[in-house]
């Protein structure tokens, strides 16, 4: 019997015979014709990719994952409930209670409310509802007002990085222009400030950097002027070249 | 020879005045120069029935000249603007013809009228189906704000059925002496700039399916025939940008209707409309759910679906009983008067931005045009022309320019993008804003208000806008809309 099996195995010559199949064959060989070829999956060791990586739980979501993906990675039995999800046409989040963000659930490490997390959550909620609008119901009114987040949290999160960037640019541009002027006229950096023209140019440089951040800003300002005056032009079209009674 | 030429010249110049009598010398075959006498000369049997046997002068009359018969004015279109123009004219003593093509027309309309209109135009309470005292504004993220906390018991927004409203105004004009004509305006001709205007129209007699072509001679014409005005085309008034408004009337169950008993809703968001709003307005036994847009008219069905979806839960179990759409002008036509023809109402383009309100301004402009004509003609006794009509235009522009401009600024600031709409709804929470908004809407005056509160309002507005724009995600798929002279496709830009 053994000889027949091995002869068959040799005849078929399957090159990549996995361990499972070898086991089956071996078992069949052992048990004879009445062997049942049961695959014992639980003994088979899976590859690392199939095992789902080496991390577990929330860490498995990724390096910089948001709350939503961490929750998804933890599975349904997550920490506190759904995070930023639309369930049956309603917005569900474990921190969203009664149409408001419950600020006590946003406590950071030091026990104070982590305003950045609140801003993130509201941003994500708005994006979610923008992408898939849900009907407005009387039972779930939305009452959260963005003025609940204090002004310094907004400044710290949005204004300060931008201010840093703009200040840096202004300083660099100012210094380079001052060097340039120094080379041309021989007037030193500090002496340039004594002349009126020098001061004017300094102001122009700084304000230009503040107002015109990219080239598309110039188009934006042109558009604003057009928008501000277009309606007036449309109304006055009837009076083009005509005398208007109220002018007399 | 001399007599022939004299006779020929007498006949060839029919506009000769009665005093200049050229005596023709008689010879066989000489044409007889007929003296122009004041005889009623109906050109058509129908016109014979039309004219009330008054004298018809066929030659031109300059502005300011006295007439021996009342001034004749034709008002084309019997909606709010036409009916109010006809009423003022008839009350002032002019011979008025109000030409309306469909006397039971149910024009697609929101049907909201401000309270000042009820007082100014003596409207009875019977034509107002509902008095809305609460309004809800709903932001893209479903933030709801109840607007209407500052209204007292005497202040409300009237909701009416256009067929009832228009019919009341027309019948009133008819009772006051205007001649209501059921006909479809086809065109008009004027042989000389100071001469009478001949109007061609199809007269619909009782039970007629097809109209009988008829003509009518009048001195002035007021075009009140709505957004697709024929009169405007005839005087080369020019085109305007327009929004398409789409509305579905839905009959909803009693308990859901109870919620809308005196409440109207306004949905903002770029799923509902990129540059306008979606609404749910209560009518007498059903609600009207609709939306509108200027920049993306081809997607109107999609916006309507989105509006229905947002109101889905509140209108559950409803049946659509009627689907209707209509253009809404966005700004006045470049030319609103030409010679002795002028435009009023939607034909002229008097619809506000931001709220899309047109009924009040239509009726008011009709009344102002009628009154200007009556005043300049001193009760229909003198001929008037373009100067009087320009007086009406100037008066209207001066009186309401501030209202239009303020609403234009509101639209430009708050309908630009989803963050702007969120800021809008947030701002509407404040009682000061609600009071200012309702005062200016209900009484049609721009009330200045307390300067300190205005500064605070400005600071709050800027703060709201900054916060909402900061909360917009970097990869947002929403759109930004600009309101300028660019084409509609260019106005709609993706945010990211």
XYZ file of C-alpha atoms in Angstrom:
744
model
C 0.000 0.000 0.000
C 2.713 2.350 0.937
C 4.523 1.649 -2.242
C 1.428 2.379 -4.300
C 0.869 5.738 -2.528
C 4.415 6.861 -2.909
C 4.389 5.787 -6.527
C 1.276 7.905 -7.090
C 2.816 10.840 -5.326
C 5.874 10.540 -7.442
C 3.837 10.171 -10.627
C 1.801 13.306 -10.023
C 4.850 15.353 -9.094
C 3.051 18.383 -7.705
C 5.957 20.807 -7.146
C 4.518 22.973 -4.389
C 2.948 20.480 -2.150
C 2.046 22.306 0.981
C 2.464 20.811 4.375
C -1.267 20.294 4.624
C -1.402 18.205 1.541
C 1.631 16.273 2.614
C -0.043 15.632 5.911
C -3.170 14.473 4.200
C -1.243 12.157 2.052
C 0.706 10.906 5.015
C -2.486 10.339 6.967
C -4.105 8.603 4.082
C -1.026 6.550 3.829
C -1.214 5.700 7.516
C -4.901 4.995 7.688
C -5.207 3.312 4.396
C -8.128 3.452 2.036
C -10.581 4.417 4.747
C -8.654 7.577 5.551
C -10.688 10.787 5.733
C -8.799 13.725 4.365
C -9.646 16.220 7.095
C -7.850 19.467 6.916
C -6.803 20.622 10.315
C -6.769 24.295 9.837
C -6.106 25.160 13.392
C -2.761 23.561 13.309
C -1.751 25.394 10.237
C 0.391 28.386 11.085
C -0.684 31.572 9.233
C 1.692 34.076 7.690
C 2.281 37.426 9.504
C 0.242 39.284 6.920
C -2.669 36.992 7.507
C -2.172 37.328 11.231
C -2.877 41.045 10.931
C 0.392 42.496 11.976
C 2.152 42.519 15.261
C 0.102 45.241 16.964
C -3.181 44.814 18.720
C -6.252 46.880 19.403
C -6.245 50.636 18.841
C -2.555 50.649 17.978
C -3.330 48.515 14.959
C -5.228 51.370 13.318
C -2.063 53.043 12.183
C 0.539 55.599 13.124
C -1.556 58.765 13.229
C -5.039 57.367 13.155
C -8.016 59.452 14.184
C -10.449 58.380 16.852
C -12.765 56.966 14.262
C -10.280 54.497 12.828
C -8.970 53.541 16.229
C -12.500 52.656 17.201
C -12.945 50.649 14.064
C -9.738 48.775 14.767
C -10.875 47.948 18.266
C -14.011 46.457 16.905
C -17.583 46.752 18.053
C -16.663 46.158 21.642
C -14.712 49.374 21.647
C -14.161 51.686 24.533
C -17.348 53.685 24.819
C -19.484 53.480 21.713
C -19.676 54.524 18.089
C -17.360 57.256 16.897
C -18.450 59.620 14.128
C -20.825 57.295 12.410
C -24.097 57.555 10.615
C -26.306 54.813 11.959
C -29.749 54.458 10.388
C -29.699 58.018 9.131
C -28.679 59.516 12.467
C -25.380 60.846 13.658
C -23.971 58.749 16.484
C -20.922 59.378 18.573
C -20.362 58.488 22.182
C -19.429 62.085 22.953
C -22.428 63.612 21.136
C -25.210 63.898 23.638
C -28.451 65.764 23.220
C -27.304 67.655 20.157
C -24.112 68.883 21.775
C -20.579 67.702 22.297
C -20.249 66.598 25.915
C -17.088 68.476 26.842
C -16.450 66.328 29.903
C -15.636 63.420 27.609
C -12.898 65.375 25.896
C -10.611 65.577 28.898
C -6.978 65.525 27.964
C -4.075 64.237 29.973
C -4.110 67.033 32.537
C -7.839 66.893 33.188
C -8.585 70.058 31.164
C -10.807 69.948 28.115
C -8.756 69.137 25.033
C -10.131 71.796 22.692
C -8.189 70.517 19.725
C -10.053 67.254 20.019
C -13.368 69.105 20.160
C -12.450 71.048 17.037
C -11.420 67.828 15.331
C -14.658 66.129 16.266
C -16.813 69.000 15.002
C -14.801 69.174 11.785
C -15.308 65.487 11.231
C -19.011 65.707 11.977
C -19.483 68.507 9.482
C -17.524 66.664 6.829
C -19.555 63.521 7.401
C -22.844 65.348 7.083
C -21.632 67.271 4.076
C -20.752 64.081 2.248
C -23.933 62.254 3.194
C -26.646 64.656 4.304
C -29.202 63.218 6.709
C -32.767 64.366 7.216
C -33.390 66.958 9.861
C -35.615 65.583 12.607
C -37.364 67.118 15.574
C -36.151 64.367 17.874
C -32.446 64.990 17.326
C -31.932 68.732 17.190
C -28.397 70.025 16.771
C -27.643 72.622 19.400
C -23.851 72.872 19.418
C -22.575 76.392 18.835
C -18.956 76.904 17.819
C -18.653 79.831 20.198
C -18.577 77.300 23.023
C -14.951 76.722 22.069
C -12.944 79.594 23.598
C -11.273 82.111 21.353
C -7.732 81.284 22.399
C -8.166 77.662 21.304
C -9.001 78.894 17.809
C -6.076 81.285 17.807
C -3.654 78.661 19.010
C -4.773 76.089 16.499
C -5.325 78.139 13.345
C -3.896 81.585 13.637
C -0.519 80.991 15.248
C 0.951 78.651 12.625
C -0.130 81.001 9.871
C 1.243 84.011 11.747
C 4.546 82.242 12.241
C 4.772 81.508 8.546
C 3.953 85.050 7.536
C 6.309 86.613 10.044
C 9.083 84.374 8.802
C 8.438 85.369 5.233
C 8.300 89.063 6.076
C 11.566 88.852 7.976
C 13.335 87.033 5.173
C 12.032 89.326 2.460
C 12.787 92.401 4.506
C 16.344 91.346 5.206
C 17.081 90.415 1.603
C 15.642 93.662 0.294
C 17.607 95.649 2.867
C 20.819 93.921 1.806
C 19.973 94.621 -1.793
C 19.427 98.286 -1.099
C 22.625 98.380 0.913
C 24.583 96.979 -1.991
C 23.074 99.468 -4.414
C 23.205 102.626 -2.363
C 25.719 101.913 0.333
C 23.288 102.839 3.078
C 23.527 100.389 5.957
C 20.648 98.315 7.329
C 19.956 100.590 10.291
C 20.497 103.839 8.367
C 17.862 102.799 5.845
C 15.279 103.278 8.539
C 16.114 106.962 8.827
C 14.809 107.857 5.401
C 11.139 108.221 4.688
C 11.363 106.110 1.537
C 13.017 103.347 3.529
C 10.208 103.270 6.035
C 7.566 103.343 3.320
C 9.176 100.466 1.462
C 9.399 98.480 4.672
C 5.681 98.921 5.304
C 4.808 98.043 1.716
C 6.886 94.871 1.916
C 5.309 93.672 5.160
C 1.725 94.434 4.150
C 2.177 92.913 0.715
C 3.290 89.682 2.330
C 0.309 89.752 4.670
C -2.276 90.416 2.012
C -0.917 88.711 -1.056
C 0.034 85.274 0.131
C -0.114 83.512 -3.170
C -0.574 84.723 -6.729
C -4.148 83.488 -6.695
C -4.879 86.110 -4.030
C -4.514 88.860 -6.628
C -7.249 87.253 -8.709
C -9.344 86.897 -5.587
C -9.158 90.631 -4.856
C -10.009 91.499 -8.441
C -13.022 89.225 -8.188
C -14.089 90.865 -4.955
C -14.071 94.275 -6.571
C -16.065 92.909 -9.488
C -18.559 91.274 -7.154
C -18.985 94.370 -5.054
C -19.854 96.563 -7.998
C -21.652 94.248 -10.406
C -25.118 94.511 -8.903
C -24.919 98.308 -8.843
C -24.010 98.276 -12.538
C -26.985 96.088 -13.346
C -29.383 98.423 -11.552
C -27.945 101.544 -13.145
C -28.055 100.117 -16.678
C -31.418 101.738 -17.242
C -29.932 105.156 -16.494
C -26.980 104.815 -18.899
C -26.756 107.987 -20.895
C -30.124 109.189 -19.657
C -30.841 112.068 -17.370
C -32.167 110.954 -14.043
C -35.007 113.031 -12.572
C -33.520 113.015 -9.097
C -30.284 114.509 -10.385
C -32.046 117.817 -11.131
C -51.996 121.257 -62.242
C -51.794 123.213 -59.055
C -55.123 121.893 -57.872
C -54.106 118.289 -58.468
C -50.963 118.669 -56.473
C -52.868 120.508 -53.768
C -55.414 117.735 -53.573
C -52.704 115.080 -53.684
C -50.815 116.727 -50.885
C -53.998 116.999 -48.867
C -54.602 113.273 -49.131
C -50.982 112.227 -48.865
C -50.574 113.963 -45.519
C -53.282 112.440 -43.332
C -51.740 113.967 -40.250
C -52.817 117.397 -41.301
C -54.446 119.192 -38.465
C -58.051 120.177 -38.585
C -57.299 123.878 -39.018
C -55.395 123.552 -42.264
C -58.100 123.213 -44.810
C -57.021 122.772 -48.362
C -59.857 123.571 -50.684
C -59.750 121.104 -53.518
C -60.905 122.350 -56.845
C -63.459 120.038 -58.259
C -62.884 118.063 -61.399
C -63.892 114.658 -62.468
C -61.870 112.006 -60.680
C -60.274 114.356 -58.191
C -59.847 112.762 -54.787
C -61.775 114.487 -52.086
C -59.647 115.616 -49.168
C -61.542 114.521 -46.168
C -61.347 116.668 -43.119
C -60.210 114.683 -40.119
C -63.146 114.664 -37.779
C -63.488 113.089 -34.373
C -65.323 109.967 -35.376
C -65.006 106.565 -33.800
C -63.424 104.387 -36.467
C -63.226 100.790 -35.319
C -60.959 98.799 -37.589
C -62.498 95.482 -36.609
C -65.818 94.265 -35.383
C -64.218 93.025 -32.213
C -62.663 96.372 -31.598
C -66.055 97.956 -32.078
C -67.271 95.899 -29.197
C -64.155 96.763 -27.254
C -64.121 100.503 -27.446
C -66.716 102.191 -25.379
C -67.671 104.478 -28.216
C -65.124 107.072 -27.173
C -63.456 109.222 -29.765
C -60.339 107.828 -31.425
C -57.703 110.214 -32.623
C -55.512 108.646 -35.207
C -52.728 111.183 -35.317
C -49.810 111.767 -33.029
C -50.062 113.794 -29.868
C -46.966 115.128 -28.197
C -46.363 114.789 -24.481
C -48.055 117.422 -22.425
C -50.771 118.203 -24.906
C -54.282 118.247 -23.500
C -56.626 115.489 -24.565
C -60.332 115.614 -25.112
C -60.791 112.053 -24.051
C -59.195 110.098 -21.182
C -55.693 108.770 -21.575
C -55.733 105.136 -22.721
C -53.318 102.710 -21.076
C -53.006 98.993 -21.716
C -51.602 96.836 -18.926
C -50.365 93.521 -20.308
C -50.571 90.820 -17.655
C -53.021 90.577 -14.784
C -50.822 89.416 -11.917
C -50.115 91.498 -8.806
C -48.128 94.138 -10.702
C -50.617 94.467 -13.568
C -53.671 94.496 -11.349
C -52.223 97.154 -9.033
C -51.149 99.295 -12.008
C -54.624 98.989 -13.537
C -56.207 99.864 -10.195
C -54.165 103.062 -9.784
C -54.814 104.071 -13.369
C -58.545 103.433 -13.213
C -58.836 105.259 -9.894
C -56.950 108.178 -11.404
C -59.286 108.540 -14.346
C -57.447 106.852 -17.206
C -59.106 104.437 -19.589
C -57.419 101.204 -18.607
C -57.357 97.835 -20.335
C -56.026 94.924 -18.298
C -55.121 92.051 -20.639
C -54.678 88.690 -18.920
C -54.354 85.396 -20.764
C -55.504 82.994 -18.042
C -57.931 84.210 -15.440
C -57.498 81.182 -13.181
C -53.723 81.007 -13.457
C -51.998 79.306 -10.551
C -48.522 80.737 -10.820
C -45.802 78.629 -9.131
C -44.794 80.764 -6.208
C -43.775 80.606 -2.569
C -46.769 82.767 -1.846
C -45.327 84.700 1.093
C -46.421 88.299 1.593
C -45.118 90.709 4.215
C -47.478 92.338 6.658
C -46.946 95.846 5.257
C -48.509 94.663 2.022
C -51.758 93.841 3.794
C -52.021 97.377 5.099
C -50.793 99.179 2.013
C -52.997 97.302 -0.420
C -56.039 96.803 1.840
C -55.972 93.042 1.542
C -58.766 91.157 3.306
C -57.894 88.360 5.695
C -59.827 85.820 3.626
C -57.210 85.590 0.911
C -54.483 84.754 3.402
C -54.475 81.026 4.140
C -51.964 80.957 6.931
C -50.087 83.360 9.145
C -46.551 82.129 9.649
C -45.020 83.314 12.893
C -42.141 80.895 13.235
C -39.388 80.192 10.817
C -36.688 77.583 11.101
C -33.320 77.866 9.469
C -31.419 74.626 9.045
C -27.709 74.573 8.334
C -25.823 71.976 6.299
C -24.970 70.106 9.502
C -28.627 70.225 10.564
C -28.159 72.932 13.151
C -31.633 74.388 13.626
C -32.353 77.906 14.678
C -35.814 79.208 15.484
C -36.222 82.617 13.972
C -39.265 84.509 15.063
C -38.732 84.884 18.787
C -38.941 88.649 18.445
C -42.273 88.796 16.634
C -45.280 90.091 18.509
C -48.877 88.893 17.978
C -49.552 91.464 15.284
C -46.581 90.469 13.142
C -46.668 87.537 10.792
C -45.853 86.447 7.255
C -48.942 85.743 5.184
C -49.074 82.629 3.016
C -51.551 82.770 0.179
C -52.611 80.901 -2.908
C -51.629 82.854 -5.993
C -54.821 82.013 -7.859
C -56.909 83.479 -5.041
C -54.620 86.469 -4.484
C -54.295 87.452 -8.137
C -57.997 86.988 -8.710
C -58.884 89.310 -5.828
C -56.609 92.084 -7.118
C -57.893 91.738 -10.685
C -61.539 91.822 -9.637
C -60.864 94.910 -7.539
C -59.248 96.674 -10.495
C -62.209 95.662 -12.621
C -64.676 97.061 -10.074
C -62.812 100.360 -9.994
C -63.195 100.850 -13.701
C -60.448 98.957 -15.488
C -61.591 96.889 -18.478
C -60.547 93.311 -17.855
C -59.815 91.588 -21.158
C -59.191 87.861 -21.377
C -56.622 87.764 -24.106
C -53.080 86.770 -25.012
C -50.753 89.594 -26.011
C -49.138 88.899 -29.370
C -47.290 92.096 -30.222
C -47.508 95.822 -30.591
C -46.691 98.408 -33.220
C -46.263 102.118 -33.102
C -46.195 103.997 -36.365
C -44.539 107.111 -34.974
C -42.938 107.940 -31.674
C -45.737 110.217 -30.544
C -48.518 108.219 -32.100
C -50.830 105.625 -30.635
C -49.665 102.092 -30.011
C -51.578 99.281 -31.686
C -51.737 96.131 -29.616
C -52.371 92.802 -31.292
C -53.829 90.156 -29.073
C -55.914 86.975 -29.186
C -59.222 87.571 -27.515
C -60.709 84.580 -25.690
C -64.454 84.708 -25.601
C -66.590 82.560 -23.274
C -65.647 78.904 -23.751
C -63.334 79.598 -26.671
C -60.355 77.318 -27.052
C -58.680 79.427 -29.674
C -58.565 83.173 -29.458
C -59.778 85.598 -32.048
C -57.060 87.944 -33.304
C -57.993 91.464 -32.296
C -56.354 94.842 -32.076
C -56.591 97.755 -29.726
C -55.216 101.268 -29.866
C -53.809 102.842 -26.747
C -51.480 105.653 -25.776
C -49.258 103.891 -23.246
C -48.397 100.307 -22.451
C -47.317 98.847 -19.122
C -45.674 95.446 -19.454
C -46.617 93.368 -16.418
C -46.376 89.954 -18.034
C -43.885 88.312 -15.759
C -40.465 86.742 -16.082
C -40.925 85.660 -19.719
C -42.242 89.046 -20.720
C -43.270 89.498 -24.329
C -43.449 93.242 -23.919
C -39.840 93.282 -22.747
C -38.824 91.465 -25.911
C -40.725 93.916 -28.039
C -38.952 96.921 -26.564
C -35.497 95.261 -26.581
C -35.291 95.546 -22.843
C -32.389 93.101 -22.691
C -31.885 89.870 -20.800
C -31.329 89.174 -17.146
C -29.787 86.332 -15.184
C -32.476 84.196 -13.703
C -32.843 81.443 -11.157
C -34.945 78.405 -11.797
C -37.274 77.676 -8.897
C -38.662 74.161 -8.642
C -41.420 73.259 -6.238
C -43.415 70.184 -5.346
C -46.653 70.419 -3.457
C -46.974 67.558 -1.016
C -50.035 66.614 0.960
C -48.867 65.241 4.286
C -50.781 63.529 7.111
C -52.652 65.639 9.666
C -50.226 65.155 12.511
C -47.274 66.198 10.372
C -49.253 69.145 9.034
C -49.822 70.248 12.619
C -46.090 70.859 12.955
C -46.196 73.177 9.949
C -49.306 74.985 11.128
C -47.539 78.333 11.416
C -43.975 77.366 10.688
C -41.896 77.666 7.535
C -38.505 76.080 7.081
C -35.458 77.165 5.166
C -32.723 74.642 4.388
C -29.263 75.826 3.376
C -26.434 73.681 2.143
C -24.813 72.958 -1.155
C -26.650 69.662 -1.423
C -29.869 71.666 -1.446
C -28.692 74.536 -3.613
C -25.276 76.027 -4.308
C -26.480 79.608 -4.242
C -30.038 79.677 -2.926
C -32.030 77.789 -0.311
C -34.551 75.004 -0.126
C -37.849 75.667 1.564
C -40.868 74.013 3.115
C -43.741 76.492 3.147
C -47.172 75.576 4.469
C -50.096 76.174 2.144
C -53.745 75.803 3.008
C -53.834 72.020 3.322
C -50.479 70.904 2.048
C -46.851 71.984 2.081
C -44.740 73.212 -0.768
C -41.216 71.804 -0.817
C -38.897 73.438 -3.291
C -35.503 74.825 -4.123
C -33.857 77.010 -6.720
C -30.526 77.817 -8.311
C -28.885 80.191 -10.748
C -25.488 78.695 -11.423
C -26.353 75.044 -11.898
C -29.807 74.838 -13.410
C -29.308 71.412 -14.962
C -28.944 69.851 -11.534
C -32.216 71.252 -10.188
C -33.852 67.821 -9.911
C -30.950 66.604 -7.843
C -31.257 69.614 -5.539
C -34.971 69.000 -5.214
C -34.306 65.399 -4.254
C -31.816 66.553 -1.642
C -34.354 69.006 -0.216
C -36.968 66.272 -0.018
C -34.445 64.027 1.679
C -33.641 66.604 4.302
C -37.290 67.062 5.086
C -37.967 63.355 4.632
C -38.830 62.510 8.200
C -41.054 65.536 8.688
C -43.010 64.929 5.502
C -43.224 61.179 5.758
C -46.264 59.636 4.208
C -46.835 62.587 1.939
C -48.145 62.476 -1.601
C -46.945 64.790 -4.294
C -49.980 66.514 -5.747
C -48.331 68.985 -8.083
C -44.920 69.700 -9.572
C -44.170 73.170 -10.865
C -41.247 75.363 -11.870
C -40.738 78.955 -12.912
C -37.882 81.337 -13.657
C -37.128 84.078 -11.146
C -35.221 87.154 -12.334
C -32.060 88.015 -10.446
C -31.695 91.679 -11.336
C -33.536 94.324 -13.371
C -33.378 94.310 -17.123
C -30.875 96.728 -18.650
C -33.665 98.800 -20.121
C -36.971 99.214 -18.332
C -38.594 101.935 -20.412
C -38.715 102.818 -24.079
C -40.855 105.608 -25.349
C -44.323 105.151 -23.926
C -43.809 101.559 -22.840
C -42.501 100.529 -19.456
C -42.101 97.364 -17.414
C -43.183 96.557 -13.866
C -42.887 93.596 -11.540
C -41.101 90.409 -12.634
C -41.040 91.664 -16.231
C -38.756 94.451 -15.031
C -36.824 92.072 -12.757
C -37.664 93.432 -9.313
C -36.869 90.338 -7.283
C -34.578 90.615 -4.280
C -31.501 88.521 -3.844
C -31.039 86.249 -0.856
C -34.760 85.780 -0.170
C -36.129 85.852 -3.702
C -39.091 88.013 -2.739
C -41.046 89.489 -5.613
C -44.757 89.866 -4.879
C -44.552 93.018 -2.805
C -42.181 94.778 -5.189
C -44.275 93.765 -8.173
C -47.441 95.207 -6.674
C -45.664 98.330 -5.463
C -43.989 98.998 -8.798
C -47.309 98.544 -10.595
C -48.940 101.007 -8.271
C -46.060 103.493 -8.623
C -46.150 103.293 -12.408
C -49.910 103.860 -12.428
C -49.654 106.753 -10.028
C -46.812 108.377 -11.969
C -48.884 108.252 -15.152
C -51.958 109.657 -13.393
C -49.935 112.465 -11.823
C -48.154 113.497 -15.023
C -51.349 113.366 -17.057
C -53.301 115.207 -14.368
C -55.969 112.579 -14.124
C -55.810 111.310 -17.675
C -56.355 114.724 -19.234
C -52.962 115.214 -20.827
C -50.752 113.038 -22.955
C -47.684 111.681 -21.172
C -44.607 109.893 -22.380
C -41.207 108.641 -21.390
C -40.535 111.401 -18.910
C -43.388 110.373 -16.646
C -42.337 106.737 -16.852
C -38.783 107.668 -15.934
C -40.161 109.447 -12.900
C -41.705 106.165 -11.775
C -38.418 104.316 -12.342
C -36.436 106.896 -10.452
C -38.850 106.878 -7.531
C -38.803 103.120 -7.284
C -35.024 102.886 -7.561
C -34.470 105.521 -4.915
C -36.975 104.099 -2.488
C -35.934 100.459 -2.578
C -32.298 100.517 -3.626
C -31.093 100.190 -0.035
C -33.230 97.084 0.547
C -31.978 95.422 -2.604
C -28.370 96.268 -1.887
C -28.480 94.979 1.690
C -29.979 91.671 0.562
C -27.359 91.468 -2.179
C -24.579 91.898 0.377
C -26.152 89.243 2.602
C -26.270 86.824 -0.286
C -22.677 87.494 -1.277
C -21.397 87.007 2.253
C -23.537 84.109 3.458
C -24.382 82.002 0.431
C -20.800 81.533 -0.749
C -20.037 78.131 0.687
C -21.064 75.674 3.354
C -19.004 77.344 6.091
C -20.621 80.665 5.213
C -24.042 79.051 5.558
C -23.136 77.541 8.904
C -22.047 80.990 10.051
C -25.314 82.424 8.725
C -27.418 80.039 10.753
C -25.241 80.641 13.799
C -25.691 84.400 13.460
C -29.452 84.028 13.164
C -29.518 82.728 16.711
C -29.047 86.229 18.081
C -32.213 88.206 18.858
C -30.725 91.386 17.459
C -30.268 89.789 14.058
C -33.762 88.350 14.150
C -35.299 91.652 15.037
C -33.392 93.515 12.301
C -34.220 90.885 9.701
C -37.902 90.799 10.449
C -38.234 94.555 10.738
C -36.684 95.035 7.337
C -38.712 92.228 5.771
C -42.088 92.980 7.280
C -41.977 96.753 6.945
C -39.659 97.131 3.959
C -37.461 99.765 5.535
C -33.793 99.338 6.344
C -33.741 100.235 10.021
C -30.291 101.470 11.158
C -30.448 100.203 14.732
C -28.151 100.916 17.638
C -24.555 101.581 16.427
C -22.967 99.788 19.362
C -25.028 96.695 18.669
C -24.095 96.963 15.017
C -20.384 96.938 15.848
C -20.890 93.942 18.101
C -22.820 92.256 15.306
C -20.003 92.906 12.856
C -17.428 91.419 15.224
C -19.649 88.383 15.860
C -20.186 87.888 12.133
C -16.488 87.969 11.392
C -15.833 85.580 14.258
C -18.518 83.179 13.065
C -17.223 83.205 9.520
C -13.644 82.608 10.641
C -14.634 79.698 12.885
C -16.798 78.040 10.252
C -14.147 78.368 7.598
C -11.566 76.919 9.989
C -13.850 73.938 10.621
C -14.029 73.061 6.959
C -12.062 69.908 6.310
C -9.061 70.136 4.035
C -10.445 67.540 1.653
C -13.975 68.869 1.656
C -15.989 68.140 -1.477
C -18.229 71.160 -1.111
C -18.319 74.068 -3.556
C -17.594 77.765 -3.431
C -19.831 80.158 -5.328
C -18.923 83.662 -6.429
C -21.411 86.346 -7.398
C -20.020 88.571 -10.059
C -19.906 89.011 -13.758
C -18.458 85.599 -14.574
C -20.426 82.957 -16.426
C -22.431 80.442 -14.426
C -19.972 77.625 -14.938
C -17.106 79.725 -13.676
C -19.041 80.830 -10.631
C -19.183 77.333 -9.193
C -15.772 76.251 -7.941
C -14.806 73.225 -5.872
C -13.560 74.090 -2.420
C -10.389 72.042 -2.262
